[in-house]
PDB file of C-alpha atoms in Angstrom:
ATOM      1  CA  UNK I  16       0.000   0.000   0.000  1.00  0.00           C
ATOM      2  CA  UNK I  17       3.245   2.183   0.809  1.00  0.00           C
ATOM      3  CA  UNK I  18       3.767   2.305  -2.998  1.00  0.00           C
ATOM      4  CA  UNK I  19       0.283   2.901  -3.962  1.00  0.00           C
ATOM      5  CA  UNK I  20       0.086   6.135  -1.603  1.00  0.00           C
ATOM      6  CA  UNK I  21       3.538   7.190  -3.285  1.00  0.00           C
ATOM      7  CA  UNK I  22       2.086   6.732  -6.530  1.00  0.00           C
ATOM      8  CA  UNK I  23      -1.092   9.029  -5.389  1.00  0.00           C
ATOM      9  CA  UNK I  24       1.025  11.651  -4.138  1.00  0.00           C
ATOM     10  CA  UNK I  25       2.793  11.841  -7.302  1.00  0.00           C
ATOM     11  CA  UNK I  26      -0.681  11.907  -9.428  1.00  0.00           C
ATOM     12  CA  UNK I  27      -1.486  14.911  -6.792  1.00  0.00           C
ATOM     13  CA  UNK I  28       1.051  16.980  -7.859  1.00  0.00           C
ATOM     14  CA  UNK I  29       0.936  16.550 -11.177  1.00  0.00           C
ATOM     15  CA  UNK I  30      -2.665  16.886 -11.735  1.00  0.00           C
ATOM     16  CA  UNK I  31      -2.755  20.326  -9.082  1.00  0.00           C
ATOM     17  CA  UNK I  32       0.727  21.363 -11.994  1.00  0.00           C
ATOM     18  CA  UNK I  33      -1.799  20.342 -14.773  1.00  0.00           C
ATOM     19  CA  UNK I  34      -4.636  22.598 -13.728  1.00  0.00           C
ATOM     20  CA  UNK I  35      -2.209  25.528 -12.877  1.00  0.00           C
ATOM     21  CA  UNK I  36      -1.245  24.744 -16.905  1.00  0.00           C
ATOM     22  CA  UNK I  37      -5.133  24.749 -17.840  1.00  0.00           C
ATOM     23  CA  UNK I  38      -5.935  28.101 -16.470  1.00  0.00           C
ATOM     24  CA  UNK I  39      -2.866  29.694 -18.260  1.00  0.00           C
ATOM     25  CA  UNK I  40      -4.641  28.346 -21.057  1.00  0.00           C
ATOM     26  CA  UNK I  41      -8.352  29.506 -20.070  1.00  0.00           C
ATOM     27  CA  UNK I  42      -6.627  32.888 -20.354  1.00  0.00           C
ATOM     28  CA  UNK I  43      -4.886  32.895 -23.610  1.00  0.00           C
ATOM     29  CA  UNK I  44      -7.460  31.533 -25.414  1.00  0.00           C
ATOM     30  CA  UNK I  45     -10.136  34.214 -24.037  1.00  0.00           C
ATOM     31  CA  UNK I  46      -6.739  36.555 -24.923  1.00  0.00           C
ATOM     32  CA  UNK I  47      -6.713  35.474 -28.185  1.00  0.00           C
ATOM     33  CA  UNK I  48     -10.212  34.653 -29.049  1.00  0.00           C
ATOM     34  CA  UNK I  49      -9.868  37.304 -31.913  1.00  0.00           C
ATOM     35  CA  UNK I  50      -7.021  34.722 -33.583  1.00  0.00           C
ATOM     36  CA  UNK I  51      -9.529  31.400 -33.961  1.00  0.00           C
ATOM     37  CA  UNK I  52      -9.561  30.417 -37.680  1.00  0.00           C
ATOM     38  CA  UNK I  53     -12.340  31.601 -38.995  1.00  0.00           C
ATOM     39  CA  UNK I  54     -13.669  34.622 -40.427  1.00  0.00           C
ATOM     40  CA  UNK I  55     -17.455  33.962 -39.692  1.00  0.00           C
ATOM     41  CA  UNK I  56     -18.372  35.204 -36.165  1.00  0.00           C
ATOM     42  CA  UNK I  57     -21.069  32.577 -35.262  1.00  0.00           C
ATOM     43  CA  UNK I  58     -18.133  30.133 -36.351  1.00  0.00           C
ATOM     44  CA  UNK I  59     -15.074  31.826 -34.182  1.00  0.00           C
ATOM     45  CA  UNK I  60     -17.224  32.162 -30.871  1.00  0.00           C
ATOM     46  CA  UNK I  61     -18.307  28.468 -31.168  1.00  0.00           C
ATOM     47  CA  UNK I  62     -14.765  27.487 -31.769  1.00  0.00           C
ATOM     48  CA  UNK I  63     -13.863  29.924 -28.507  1.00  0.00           C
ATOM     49  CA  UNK I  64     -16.533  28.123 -26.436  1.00  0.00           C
ATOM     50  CA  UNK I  65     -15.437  24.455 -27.576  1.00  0.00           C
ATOM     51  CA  UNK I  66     -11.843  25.900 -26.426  1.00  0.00           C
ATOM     52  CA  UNK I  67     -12.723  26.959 -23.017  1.00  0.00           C
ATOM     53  CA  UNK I  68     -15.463  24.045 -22.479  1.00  0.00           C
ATOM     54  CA  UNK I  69     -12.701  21.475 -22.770  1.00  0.00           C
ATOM     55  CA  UNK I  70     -10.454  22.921 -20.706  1.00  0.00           C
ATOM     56  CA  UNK I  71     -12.728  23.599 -18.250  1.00  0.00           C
ATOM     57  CA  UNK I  72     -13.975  20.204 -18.380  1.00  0.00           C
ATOM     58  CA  UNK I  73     -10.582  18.845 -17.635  1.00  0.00           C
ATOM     59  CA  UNK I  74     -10.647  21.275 -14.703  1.00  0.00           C
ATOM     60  CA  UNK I  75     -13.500  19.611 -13.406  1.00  0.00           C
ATOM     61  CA  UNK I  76     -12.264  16.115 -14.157  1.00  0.00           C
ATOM     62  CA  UNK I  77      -9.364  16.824 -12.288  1.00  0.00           C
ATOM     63  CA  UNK I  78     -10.475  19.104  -9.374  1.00  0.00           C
ATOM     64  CA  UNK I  79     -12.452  15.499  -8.990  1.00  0.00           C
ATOM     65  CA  UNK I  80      -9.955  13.281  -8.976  1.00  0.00           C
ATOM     66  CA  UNK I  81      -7.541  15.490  -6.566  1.00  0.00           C
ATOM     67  CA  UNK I  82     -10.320  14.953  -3.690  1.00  0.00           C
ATOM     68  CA  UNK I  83     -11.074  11.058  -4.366  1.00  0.00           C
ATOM     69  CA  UNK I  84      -6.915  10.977  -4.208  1.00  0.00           C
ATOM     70  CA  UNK I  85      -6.766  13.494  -0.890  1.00  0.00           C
ATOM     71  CA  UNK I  86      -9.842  11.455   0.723  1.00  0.00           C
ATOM     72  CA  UNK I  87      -8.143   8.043  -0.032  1.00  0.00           C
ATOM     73  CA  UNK I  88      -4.760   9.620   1.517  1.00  0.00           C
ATOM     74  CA  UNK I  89      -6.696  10.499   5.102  1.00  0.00           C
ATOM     75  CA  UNK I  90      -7.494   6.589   5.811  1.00  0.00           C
ATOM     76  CA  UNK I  91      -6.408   2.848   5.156  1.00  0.00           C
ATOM     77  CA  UNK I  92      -9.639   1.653   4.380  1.00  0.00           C
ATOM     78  CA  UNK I  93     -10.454   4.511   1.845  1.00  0.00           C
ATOM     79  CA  UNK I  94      -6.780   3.747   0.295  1.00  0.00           C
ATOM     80  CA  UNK I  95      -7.479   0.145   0.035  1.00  0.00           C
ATOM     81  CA  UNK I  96     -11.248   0.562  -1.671  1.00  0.00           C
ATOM     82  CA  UNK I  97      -9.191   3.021  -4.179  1.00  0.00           C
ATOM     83  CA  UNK I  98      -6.450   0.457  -5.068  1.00  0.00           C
ATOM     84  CA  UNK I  99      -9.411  -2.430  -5.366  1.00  0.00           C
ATOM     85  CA  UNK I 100     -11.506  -0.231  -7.434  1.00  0.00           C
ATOM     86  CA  UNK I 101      -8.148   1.172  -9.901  1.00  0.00           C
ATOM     87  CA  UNK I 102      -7.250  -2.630 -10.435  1.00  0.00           C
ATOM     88  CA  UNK I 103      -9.970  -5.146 -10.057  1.00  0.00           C
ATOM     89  CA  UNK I 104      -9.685  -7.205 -13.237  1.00  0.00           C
ATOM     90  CA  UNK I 105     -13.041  -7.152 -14.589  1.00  0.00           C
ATOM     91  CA  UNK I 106     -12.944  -3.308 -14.647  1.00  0.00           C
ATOM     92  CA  UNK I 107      -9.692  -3.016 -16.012  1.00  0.00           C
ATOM     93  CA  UNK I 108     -11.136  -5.991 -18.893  1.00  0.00           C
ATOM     94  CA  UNK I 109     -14.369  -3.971 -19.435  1.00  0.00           C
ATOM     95  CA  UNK I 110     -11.933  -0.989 -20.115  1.00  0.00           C
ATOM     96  CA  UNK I 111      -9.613  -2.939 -22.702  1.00  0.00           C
ATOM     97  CA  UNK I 112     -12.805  -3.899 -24.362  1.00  0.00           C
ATOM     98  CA  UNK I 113     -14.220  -0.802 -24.784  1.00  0.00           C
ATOM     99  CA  UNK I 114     -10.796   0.691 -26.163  1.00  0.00           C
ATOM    100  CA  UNK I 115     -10.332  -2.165 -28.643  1.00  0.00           C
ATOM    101  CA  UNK I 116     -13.996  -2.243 -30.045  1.00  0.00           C
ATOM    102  CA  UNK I 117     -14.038   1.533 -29.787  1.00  0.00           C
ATOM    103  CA  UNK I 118     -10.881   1.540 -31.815  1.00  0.00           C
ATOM    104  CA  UNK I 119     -11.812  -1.001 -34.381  1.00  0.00           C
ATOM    105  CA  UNK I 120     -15.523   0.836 -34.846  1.00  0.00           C
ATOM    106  CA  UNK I 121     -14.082   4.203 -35.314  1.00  0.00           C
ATOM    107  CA  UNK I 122     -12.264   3.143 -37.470  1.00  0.00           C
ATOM    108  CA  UNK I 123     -14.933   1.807 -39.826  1.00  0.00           C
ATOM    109  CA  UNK I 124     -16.900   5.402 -39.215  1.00  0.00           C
ATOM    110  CA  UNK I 125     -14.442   7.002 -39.968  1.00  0.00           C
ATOM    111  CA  UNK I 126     -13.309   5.100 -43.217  1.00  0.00           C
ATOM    112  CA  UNK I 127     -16.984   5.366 -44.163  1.00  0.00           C
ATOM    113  CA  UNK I 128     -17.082   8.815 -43.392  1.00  0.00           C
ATOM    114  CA  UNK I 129     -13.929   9.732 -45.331  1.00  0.00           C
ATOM    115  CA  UNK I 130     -15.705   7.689 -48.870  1.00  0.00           C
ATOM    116  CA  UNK I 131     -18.006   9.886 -48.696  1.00  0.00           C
ATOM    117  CA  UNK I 132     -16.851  13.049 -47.702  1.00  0.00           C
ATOM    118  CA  UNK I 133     -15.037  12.482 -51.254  1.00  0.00           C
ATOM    119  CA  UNK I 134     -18.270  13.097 -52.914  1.00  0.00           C
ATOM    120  CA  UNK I 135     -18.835  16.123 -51.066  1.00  0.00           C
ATOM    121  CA  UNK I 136     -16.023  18.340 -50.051  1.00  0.00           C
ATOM    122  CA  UNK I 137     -11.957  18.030 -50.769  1.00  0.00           C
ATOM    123  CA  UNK I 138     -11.057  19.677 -47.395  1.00  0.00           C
ATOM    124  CA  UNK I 139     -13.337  17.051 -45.472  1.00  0.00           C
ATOM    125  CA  UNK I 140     -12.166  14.237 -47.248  1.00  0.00           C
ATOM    126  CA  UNK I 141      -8.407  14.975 -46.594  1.00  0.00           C
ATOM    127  CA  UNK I 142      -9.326  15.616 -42.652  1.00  0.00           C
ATOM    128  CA  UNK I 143     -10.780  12.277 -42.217  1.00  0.00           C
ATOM    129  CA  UNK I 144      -8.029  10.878 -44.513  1.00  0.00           C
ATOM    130  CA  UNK I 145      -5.519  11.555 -42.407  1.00  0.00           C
ATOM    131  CA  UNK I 146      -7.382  11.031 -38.704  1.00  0.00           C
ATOM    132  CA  UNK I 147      -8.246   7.550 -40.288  1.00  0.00           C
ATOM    133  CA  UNK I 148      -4.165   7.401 -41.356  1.00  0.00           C
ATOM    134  CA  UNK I 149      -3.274   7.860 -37.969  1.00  0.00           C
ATOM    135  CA  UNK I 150      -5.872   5.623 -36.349  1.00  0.00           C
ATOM    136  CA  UNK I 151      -4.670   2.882 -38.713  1.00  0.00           C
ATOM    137  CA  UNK I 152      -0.871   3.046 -38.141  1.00  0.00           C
ATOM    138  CA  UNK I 153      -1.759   3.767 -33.814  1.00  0.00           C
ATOM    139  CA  UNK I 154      -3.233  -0.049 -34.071  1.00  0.00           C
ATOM    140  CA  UNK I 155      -0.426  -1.551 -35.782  1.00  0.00           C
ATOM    141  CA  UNK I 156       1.866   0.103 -33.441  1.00  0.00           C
ATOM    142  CA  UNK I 157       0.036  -0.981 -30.413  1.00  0.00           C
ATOM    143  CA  UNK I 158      -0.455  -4.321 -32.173  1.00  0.00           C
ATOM    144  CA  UNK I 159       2.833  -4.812 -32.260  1.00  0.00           C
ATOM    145  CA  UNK I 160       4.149  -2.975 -29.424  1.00  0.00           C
ATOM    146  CA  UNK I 161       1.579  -5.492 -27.313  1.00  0.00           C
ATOM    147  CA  UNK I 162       2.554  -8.609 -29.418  1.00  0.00           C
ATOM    148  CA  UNK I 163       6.436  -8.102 -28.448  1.00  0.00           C
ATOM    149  CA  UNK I 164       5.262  -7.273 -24.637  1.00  0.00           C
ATOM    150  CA  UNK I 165       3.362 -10.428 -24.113  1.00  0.00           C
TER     151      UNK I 165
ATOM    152  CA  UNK C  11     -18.331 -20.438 -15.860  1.00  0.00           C
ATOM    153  CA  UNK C  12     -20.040 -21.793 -12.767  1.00  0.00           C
ATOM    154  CA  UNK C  13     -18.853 -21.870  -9.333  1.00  0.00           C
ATOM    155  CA  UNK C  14     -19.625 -22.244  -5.864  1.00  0.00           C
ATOM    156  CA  UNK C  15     -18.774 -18.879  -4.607  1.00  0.00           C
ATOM    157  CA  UNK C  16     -22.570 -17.926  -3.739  1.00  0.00           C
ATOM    158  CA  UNK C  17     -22.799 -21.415  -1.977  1.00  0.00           C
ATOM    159  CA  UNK C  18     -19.301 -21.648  -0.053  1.00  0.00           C
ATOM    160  CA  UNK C  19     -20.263 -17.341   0.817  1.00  0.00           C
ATOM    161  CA  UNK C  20     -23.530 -18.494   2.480  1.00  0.00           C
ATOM    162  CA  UNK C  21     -22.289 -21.065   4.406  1.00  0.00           C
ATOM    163  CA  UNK C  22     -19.164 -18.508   5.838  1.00  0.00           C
ATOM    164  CA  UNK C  23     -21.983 -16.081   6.348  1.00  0.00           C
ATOM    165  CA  UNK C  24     -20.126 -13.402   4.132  1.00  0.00           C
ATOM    166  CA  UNK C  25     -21.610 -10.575   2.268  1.00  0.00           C
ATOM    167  CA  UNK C  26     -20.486 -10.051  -1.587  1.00  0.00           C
ATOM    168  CA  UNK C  27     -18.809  -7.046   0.002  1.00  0.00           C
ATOM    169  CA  UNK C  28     -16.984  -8.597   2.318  1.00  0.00           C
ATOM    170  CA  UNK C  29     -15.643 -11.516   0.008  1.00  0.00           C
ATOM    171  CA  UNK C  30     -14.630  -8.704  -2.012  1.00  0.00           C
ATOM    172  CA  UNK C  31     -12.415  -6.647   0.066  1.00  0.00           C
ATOM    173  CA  UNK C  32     -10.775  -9.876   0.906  1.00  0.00           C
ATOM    174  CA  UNK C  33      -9.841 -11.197  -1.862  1.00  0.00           C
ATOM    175  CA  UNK C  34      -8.867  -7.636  -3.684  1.00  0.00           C
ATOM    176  CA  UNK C  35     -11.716  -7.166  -5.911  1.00  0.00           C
ATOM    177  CA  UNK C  36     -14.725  -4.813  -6.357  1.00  0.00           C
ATOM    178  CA  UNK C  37     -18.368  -6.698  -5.031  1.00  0.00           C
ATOM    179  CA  UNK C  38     -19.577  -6.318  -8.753  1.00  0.00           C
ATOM    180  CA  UNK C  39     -16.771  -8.543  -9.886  1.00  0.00           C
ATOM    181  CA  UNK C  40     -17.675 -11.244  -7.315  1.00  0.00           C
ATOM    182  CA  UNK C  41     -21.773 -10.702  -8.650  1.00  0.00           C
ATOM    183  CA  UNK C  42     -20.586 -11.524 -11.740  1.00  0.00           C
ATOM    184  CA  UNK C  43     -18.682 -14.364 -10.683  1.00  0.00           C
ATOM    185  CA  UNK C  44     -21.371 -15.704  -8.701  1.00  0.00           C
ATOM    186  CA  UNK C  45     -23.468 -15.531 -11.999  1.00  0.00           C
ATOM    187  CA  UNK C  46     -21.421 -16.915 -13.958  1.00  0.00           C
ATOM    188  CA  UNK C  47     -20.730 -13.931 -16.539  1.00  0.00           C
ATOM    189  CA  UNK C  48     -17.472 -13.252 -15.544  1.00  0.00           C
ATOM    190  CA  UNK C  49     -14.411 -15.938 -15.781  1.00  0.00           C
ATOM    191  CA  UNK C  50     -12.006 -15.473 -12.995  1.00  0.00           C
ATOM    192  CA  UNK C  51      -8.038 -14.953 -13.548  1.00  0.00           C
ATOM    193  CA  UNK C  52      -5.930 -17.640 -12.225  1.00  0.00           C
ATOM    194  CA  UNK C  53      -4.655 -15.348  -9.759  1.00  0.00           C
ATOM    195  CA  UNK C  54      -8.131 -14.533  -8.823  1.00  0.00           C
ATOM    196  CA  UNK C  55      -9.277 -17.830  -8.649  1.00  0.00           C
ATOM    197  CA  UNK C  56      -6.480 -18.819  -6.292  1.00  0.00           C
ATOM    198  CA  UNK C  57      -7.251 -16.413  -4.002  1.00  0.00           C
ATOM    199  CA  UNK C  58     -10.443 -17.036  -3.584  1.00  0.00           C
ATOM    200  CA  UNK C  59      -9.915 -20.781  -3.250  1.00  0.00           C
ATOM    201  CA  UNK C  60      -7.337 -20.456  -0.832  1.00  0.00           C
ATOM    202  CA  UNK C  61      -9.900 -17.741   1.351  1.00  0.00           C
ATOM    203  CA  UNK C  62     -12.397 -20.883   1.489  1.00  0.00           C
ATOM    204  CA  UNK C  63      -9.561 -22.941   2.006  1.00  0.00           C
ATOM    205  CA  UNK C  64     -10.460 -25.695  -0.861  1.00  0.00           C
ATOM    206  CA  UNK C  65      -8.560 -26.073  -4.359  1.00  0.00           C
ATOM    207  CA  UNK C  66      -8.913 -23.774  -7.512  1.00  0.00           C
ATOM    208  CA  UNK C  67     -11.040 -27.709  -9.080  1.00  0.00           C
ATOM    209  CA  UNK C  68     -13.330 -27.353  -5.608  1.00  0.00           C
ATOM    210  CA  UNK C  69     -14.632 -23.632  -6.074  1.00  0.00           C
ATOM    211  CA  UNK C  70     -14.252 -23.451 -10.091  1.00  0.00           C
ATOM    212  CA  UNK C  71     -16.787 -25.943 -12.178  1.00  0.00           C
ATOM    213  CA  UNK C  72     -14.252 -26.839 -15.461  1.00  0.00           C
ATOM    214  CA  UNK C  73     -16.506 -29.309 -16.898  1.00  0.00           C
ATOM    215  CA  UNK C  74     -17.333 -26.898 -19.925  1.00  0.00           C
ATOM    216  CA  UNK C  75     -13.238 -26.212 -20.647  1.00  0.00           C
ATOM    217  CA  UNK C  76     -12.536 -29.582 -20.375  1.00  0.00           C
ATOM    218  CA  UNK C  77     -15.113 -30.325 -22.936  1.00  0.00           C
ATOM    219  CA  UNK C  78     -13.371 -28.719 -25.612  1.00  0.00           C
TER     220      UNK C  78
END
């Protein structure tokens, strides 16, 4: 358990560094909300508010996790329930399925998406070319990262 | 796969909960053990075995694996 606490501590300090980082952020992007890429108004504050929403998401995500970790710190028994709950198997299974059938199905939206974005618009079509280009080559890396591992 | 965890937890008088935290493992897990949806991990397995004190063969039905 000594090593799981160490290992909390360290996630404490990097996630309270990580939301200092995040609010620098918050304020450049509300800085330089003038600088989004686009020219249409309706366009450049919805790009502004996707900005700020995700960061401020991760905020929350984070602001969340630093008082599960601080909680867990105070008592055994809260530490313990922590370290069952971060590596019980059939959680950490359920998550491995999700991120290999996630994977493999966005990668068939996306390939789907990209045939016929080719009908429609150039720019689309070489977006989703190269997300589905980098999908493709992250599974064969990870396939054969994984396949040399185990 | 089927097992006897529901059975051998009755007769020890032990909640799901309490199983759980003593072998390492949320009480969903051991639900879905006890149902049969979820296949335990060797390790897993052994653990709990050894908490009854019986064998992996005792607590673990492998009739349908060694069917195969």
């Amino acid at each position: 358990m000594e090593n799981f606490k160490n290992v909390l501590k360290k996630r404490l300090s990097l996630m309270v560094g990580f939301n200092v980082l995040v609010t620098v952020f918050i304020v450049l992007t509300g800085a330089y909300s003038n600088m989004t890429a686009s020219s249409n108004e309706n366009m450049a504050d919805m790009i502004h508010g996707f900005q700020v929403g995700i960061f401020i998401g991760l905020q929350i995500i984070m602001l969340m996790q630093i008082t599960k970790y601080r909680k867990a710190l105070k008592t055994e028994d809260m530490l313990k329930k922590l370290y069952i709950e971060e590596n019980d198997e059939r959680t950490k299974l359920i998550e491995d399925k999700i991120g290999g059938v996630g994977l493999n199905f966005s990668l068939g939206v996306i390939a789907t998406a990209t045939v016929v974005s080719g009908f429609f618009h150039q720019l689309v079509f070489i977006t989703l070319f190269g997300v589905l280009v980098f999908i493709a080559f992250l599974k064969g890396f990870l396939k054969i990262y994984y396949r040399n591992k185990f | 796969m089927k097992t006897r965890i529901q059975e051998l937890r009755k007769q020890h008088k032990l909640s799901q909960e309490e199983l759980a935290l003593a072998v390492g493992v949320t009480r969903q897990t051991i639900t879905s053990l006890e149902c049969g949806k979820y296949t335990a991990s060797l390790i897993l397995a052994y653990k709990i075995a050894k908490y009854f004190g019986l064998t992996i063969e005792e607590v673990f039905d492998f009739s349908e694996v060694e069917d195969l």
